[in-house]
Coordinates of N, CA and C in Angstrom, one line a residue:
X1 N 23.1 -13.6 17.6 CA 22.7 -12.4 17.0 C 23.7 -11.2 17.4
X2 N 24.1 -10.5 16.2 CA 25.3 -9.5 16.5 C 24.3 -8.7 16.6
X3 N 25.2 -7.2 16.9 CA 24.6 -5.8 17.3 C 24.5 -5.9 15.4
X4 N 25.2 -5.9 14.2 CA 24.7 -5.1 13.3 C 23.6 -6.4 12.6
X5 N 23.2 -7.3 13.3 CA 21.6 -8.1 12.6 C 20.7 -6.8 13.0
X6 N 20.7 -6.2 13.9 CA 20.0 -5.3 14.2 C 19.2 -4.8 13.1
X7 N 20.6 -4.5 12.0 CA 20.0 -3.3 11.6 C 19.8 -3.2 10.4
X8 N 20.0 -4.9 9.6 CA 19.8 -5.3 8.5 C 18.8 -5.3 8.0
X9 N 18.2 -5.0 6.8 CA 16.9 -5.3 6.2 C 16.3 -6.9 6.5
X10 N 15.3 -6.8 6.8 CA 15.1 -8.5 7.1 C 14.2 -8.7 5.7
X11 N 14.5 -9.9 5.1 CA 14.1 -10.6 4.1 C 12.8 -11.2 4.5
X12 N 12.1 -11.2 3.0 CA 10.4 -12.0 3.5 C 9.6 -10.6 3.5
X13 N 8.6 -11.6 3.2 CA 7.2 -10.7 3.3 C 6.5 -10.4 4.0
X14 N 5.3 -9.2 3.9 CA 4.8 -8.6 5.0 C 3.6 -9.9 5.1
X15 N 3.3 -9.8 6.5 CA 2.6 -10.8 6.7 C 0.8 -9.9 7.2
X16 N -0.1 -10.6 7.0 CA -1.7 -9.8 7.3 C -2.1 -10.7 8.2
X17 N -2.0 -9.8 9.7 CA -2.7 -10.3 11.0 C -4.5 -10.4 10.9
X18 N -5.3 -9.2 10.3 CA -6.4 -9.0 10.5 C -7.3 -10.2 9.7
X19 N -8.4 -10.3 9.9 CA -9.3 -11.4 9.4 C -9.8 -10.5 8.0
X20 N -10.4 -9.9 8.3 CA -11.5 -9.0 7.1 C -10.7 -7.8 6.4
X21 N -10.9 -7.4 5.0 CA -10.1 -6.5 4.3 C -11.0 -5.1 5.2
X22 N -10.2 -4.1 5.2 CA -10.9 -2.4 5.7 C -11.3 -1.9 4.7
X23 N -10.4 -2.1 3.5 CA -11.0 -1.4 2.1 C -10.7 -2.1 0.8
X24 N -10.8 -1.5 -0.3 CA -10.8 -2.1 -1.6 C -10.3 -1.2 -2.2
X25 N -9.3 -1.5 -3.4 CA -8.6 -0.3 -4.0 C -8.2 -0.7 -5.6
X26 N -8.7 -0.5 -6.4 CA -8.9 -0.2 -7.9 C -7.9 0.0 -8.5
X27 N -6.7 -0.8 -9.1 CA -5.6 -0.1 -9.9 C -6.1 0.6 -11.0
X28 N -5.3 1.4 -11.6 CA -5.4 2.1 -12.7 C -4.1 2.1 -13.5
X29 N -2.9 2.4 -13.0 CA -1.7 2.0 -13.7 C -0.8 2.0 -12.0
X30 N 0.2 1.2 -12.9 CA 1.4 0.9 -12.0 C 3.0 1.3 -12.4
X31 N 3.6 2.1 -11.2 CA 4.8 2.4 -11.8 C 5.6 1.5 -11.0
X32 N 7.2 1.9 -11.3 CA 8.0 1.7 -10.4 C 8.9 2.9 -10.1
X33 N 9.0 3.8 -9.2 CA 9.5 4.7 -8.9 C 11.1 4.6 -7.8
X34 N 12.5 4.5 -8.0 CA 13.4 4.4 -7.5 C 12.7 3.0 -6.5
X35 N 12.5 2.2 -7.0 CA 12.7 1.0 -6.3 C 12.0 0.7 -6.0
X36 N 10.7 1.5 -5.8 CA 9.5 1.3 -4.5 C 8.2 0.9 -6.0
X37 N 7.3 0.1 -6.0 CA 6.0 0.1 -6.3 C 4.8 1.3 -6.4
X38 N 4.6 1.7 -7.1 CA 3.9 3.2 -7.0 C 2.5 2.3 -7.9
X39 N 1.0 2.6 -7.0 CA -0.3 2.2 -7.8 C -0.3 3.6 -7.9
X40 N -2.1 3.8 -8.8 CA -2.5 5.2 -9.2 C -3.9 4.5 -9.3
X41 N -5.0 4.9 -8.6 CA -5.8 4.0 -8.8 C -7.1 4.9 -8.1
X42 N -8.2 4.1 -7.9 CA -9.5 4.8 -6.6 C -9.8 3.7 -5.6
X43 N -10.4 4.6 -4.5 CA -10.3 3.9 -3.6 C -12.0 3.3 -3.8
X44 N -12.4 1.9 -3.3 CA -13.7 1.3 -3.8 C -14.5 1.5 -2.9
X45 N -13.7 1.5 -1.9 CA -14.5 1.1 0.0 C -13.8 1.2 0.8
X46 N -14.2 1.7 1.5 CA -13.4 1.9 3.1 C -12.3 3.2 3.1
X47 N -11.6 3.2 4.0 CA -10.4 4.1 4.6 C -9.5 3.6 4.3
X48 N -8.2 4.4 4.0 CA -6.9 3.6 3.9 C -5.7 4.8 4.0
X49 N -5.1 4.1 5.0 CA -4.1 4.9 6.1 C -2.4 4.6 5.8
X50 N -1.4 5.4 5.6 CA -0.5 4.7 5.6 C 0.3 4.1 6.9
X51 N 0.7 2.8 6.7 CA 0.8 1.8 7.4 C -0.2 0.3 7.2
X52 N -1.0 0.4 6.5 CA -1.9 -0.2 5.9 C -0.9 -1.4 5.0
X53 N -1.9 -2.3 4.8 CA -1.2 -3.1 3.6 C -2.6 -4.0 3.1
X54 N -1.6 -4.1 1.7 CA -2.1 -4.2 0.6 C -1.9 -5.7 0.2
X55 N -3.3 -6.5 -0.1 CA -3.1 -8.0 -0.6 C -3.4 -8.0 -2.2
X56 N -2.8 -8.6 -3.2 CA -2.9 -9.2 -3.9 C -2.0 -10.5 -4.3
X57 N -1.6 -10.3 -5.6 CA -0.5 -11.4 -5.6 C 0.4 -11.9 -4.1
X58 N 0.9 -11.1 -3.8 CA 1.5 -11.1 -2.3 C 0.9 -9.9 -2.0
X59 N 1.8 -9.3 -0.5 CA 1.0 -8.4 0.3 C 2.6 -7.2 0.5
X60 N 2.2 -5.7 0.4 CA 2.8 -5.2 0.9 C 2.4 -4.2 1.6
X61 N 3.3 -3.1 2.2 CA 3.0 -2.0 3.5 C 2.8 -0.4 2.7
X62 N 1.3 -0.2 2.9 CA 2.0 1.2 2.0 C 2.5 2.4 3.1
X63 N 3.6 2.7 2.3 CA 4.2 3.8 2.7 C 4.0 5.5 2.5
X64 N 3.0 5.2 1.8 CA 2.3 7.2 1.6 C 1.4 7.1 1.1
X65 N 0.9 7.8 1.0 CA -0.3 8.1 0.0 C -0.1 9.7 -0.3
X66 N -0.7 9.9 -1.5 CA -0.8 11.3 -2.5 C -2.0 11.7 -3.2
X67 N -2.7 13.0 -2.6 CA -3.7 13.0 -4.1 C -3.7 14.1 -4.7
X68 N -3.7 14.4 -5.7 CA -3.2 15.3 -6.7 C -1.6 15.7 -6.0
X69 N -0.7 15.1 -6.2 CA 0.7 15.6 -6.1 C 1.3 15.9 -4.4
X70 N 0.4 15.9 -3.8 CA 0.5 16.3 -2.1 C -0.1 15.0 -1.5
X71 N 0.8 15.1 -0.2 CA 1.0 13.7 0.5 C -0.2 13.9 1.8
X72 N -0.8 13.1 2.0 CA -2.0 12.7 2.5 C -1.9 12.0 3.5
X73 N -2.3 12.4 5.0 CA -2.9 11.4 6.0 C -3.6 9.9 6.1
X74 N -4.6 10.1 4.8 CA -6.1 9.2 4.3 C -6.5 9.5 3.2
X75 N -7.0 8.4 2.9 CA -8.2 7.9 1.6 C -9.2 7.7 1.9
X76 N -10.3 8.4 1.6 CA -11.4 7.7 1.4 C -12.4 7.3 0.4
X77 N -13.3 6.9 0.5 CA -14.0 6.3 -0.6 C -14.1 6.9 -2.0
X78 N -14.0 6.7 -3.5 CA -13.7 7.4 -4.4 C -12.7 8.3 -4.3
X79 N -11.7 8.0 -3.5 CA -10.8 9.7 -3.9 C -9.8 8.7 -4.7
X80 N -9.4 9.6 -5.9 CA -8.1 8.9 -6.7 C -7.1 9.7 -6.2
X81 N -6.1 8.2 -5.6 CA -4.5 8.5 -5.3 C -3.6 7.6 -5.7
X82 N -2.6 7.9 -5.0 CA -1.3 7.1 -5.5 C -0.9 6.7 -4.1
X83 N -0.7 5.5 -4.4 CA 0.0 4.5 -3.2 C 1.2 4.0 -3.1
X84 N 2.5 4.2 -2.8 CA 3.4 4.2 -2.6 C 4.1 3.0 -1.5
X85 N 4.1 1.9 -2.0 CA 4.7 1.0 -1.3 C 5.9 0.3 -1.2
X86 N 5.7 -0.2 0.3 CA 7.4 -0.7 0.6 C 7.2 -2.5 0.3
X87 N 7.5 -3.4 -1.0 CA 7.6 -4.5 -1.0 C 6.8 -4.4 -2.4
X88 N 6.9 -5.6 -3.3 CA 6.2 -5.9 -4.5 C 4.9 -6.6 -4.8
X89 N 4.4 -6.2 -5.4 CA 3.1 -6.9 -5.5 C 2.8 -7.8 -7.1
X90 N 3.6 -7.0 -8.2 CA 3.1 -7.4 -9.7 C 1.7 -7.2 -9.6
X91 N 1.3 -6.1 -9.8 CA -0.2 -5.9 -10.3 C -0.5 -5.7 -11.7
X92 N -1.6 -5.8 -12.0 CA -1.8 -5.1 -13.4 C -2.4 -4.1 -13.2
X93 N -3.5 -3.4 -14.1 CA -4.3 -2.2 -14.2 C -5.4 -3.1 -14.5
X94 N -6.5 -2.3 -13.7 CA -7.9 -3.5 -13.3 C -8.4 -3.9 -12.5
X95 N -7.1 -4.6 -11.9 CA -7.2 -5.3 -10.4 C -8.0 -4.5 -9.2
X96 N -8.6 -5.4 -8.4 CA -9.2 -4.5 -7.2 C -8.7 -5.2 -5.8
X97 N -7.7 -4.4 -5.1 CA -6.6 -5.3 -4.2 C -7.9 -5.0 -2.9
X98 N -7.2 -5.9 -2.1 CA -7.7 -5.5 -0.8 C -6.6 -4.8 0.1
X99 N -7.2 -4.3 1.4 CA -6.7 -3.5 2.4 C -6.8 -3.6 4.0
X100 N -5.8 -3.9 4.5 CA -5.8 -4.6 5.5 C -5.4 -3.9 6.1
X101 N -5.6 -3.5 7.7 CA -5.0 -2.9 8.8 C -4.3 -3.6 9.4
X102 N -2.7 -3.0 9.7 CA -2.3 -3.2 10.4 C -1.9 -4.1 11.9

C-alpha cells in the first residue's frame, strides 16, 4: 500500500453494522443533484441524523439533511425533508426505506 491508496475513493458499498432500523423514511420524489442522490420525502418513525444510513435496494450514508431549504442537525418524526446522500440507492416514490445508525 502506497501513501497515495490513502487517499483514493474506496470502491463498494456502505455496509449496516446495527441489528434494528432507528427510523423509517417515506420517499416522495427522487432527484439527482451533481452526482449525489437527493430523496424528498417524511420521516415515519424515529430520528435521523446525518451520518446515518439508509437501506433499500442497497444501502447508503446520508450526508445532510434540509427542511424547507436550510440544512439541519435532525429529523424527526413527520417533518418533510430532503436527504442528501453519498452512494446510490435507485428508489422510487412510495418506498418506505429504513434507517440505520451508524
Amino acid at each position: 500500500m502506497g501513501l497515495f491508496d490513502i487517499f483514493k475513493k474506496k470502491e463498494g458499498g456502505v455496509e449496516i453494522f446495527s441489528k434494528r432500523p432507528v427510523a423509517k423514511f417515506k420517499v416522495e420524489k427522487v432527484f439527482e443533484i451533481f452526482g449525489r442522490e437527493v430523496l424528498v420525502g417524511e420521516v415515519v418513525e424515529g430520528v435521523i441524523y446525518p451520518g446515518y444510513k439508509v437501506k433499500g435496494n442497497g444501502a447508503a450514508l446520508i450526508r445532510e439533511i434540509q427542511k424547507e431549504r436550510q440544512k439541519v442537525d435532525f429529523a424527526l418524526e413527520y417533518d418533510k425533508v430532503t436527504l442528501v446522500l453519498e452512494g446510490k440507492l435507485n428508489t422510487k416514490a412510495g418506498e418506505i426505506l429504513e434507517v440505520y445508525q451508524s
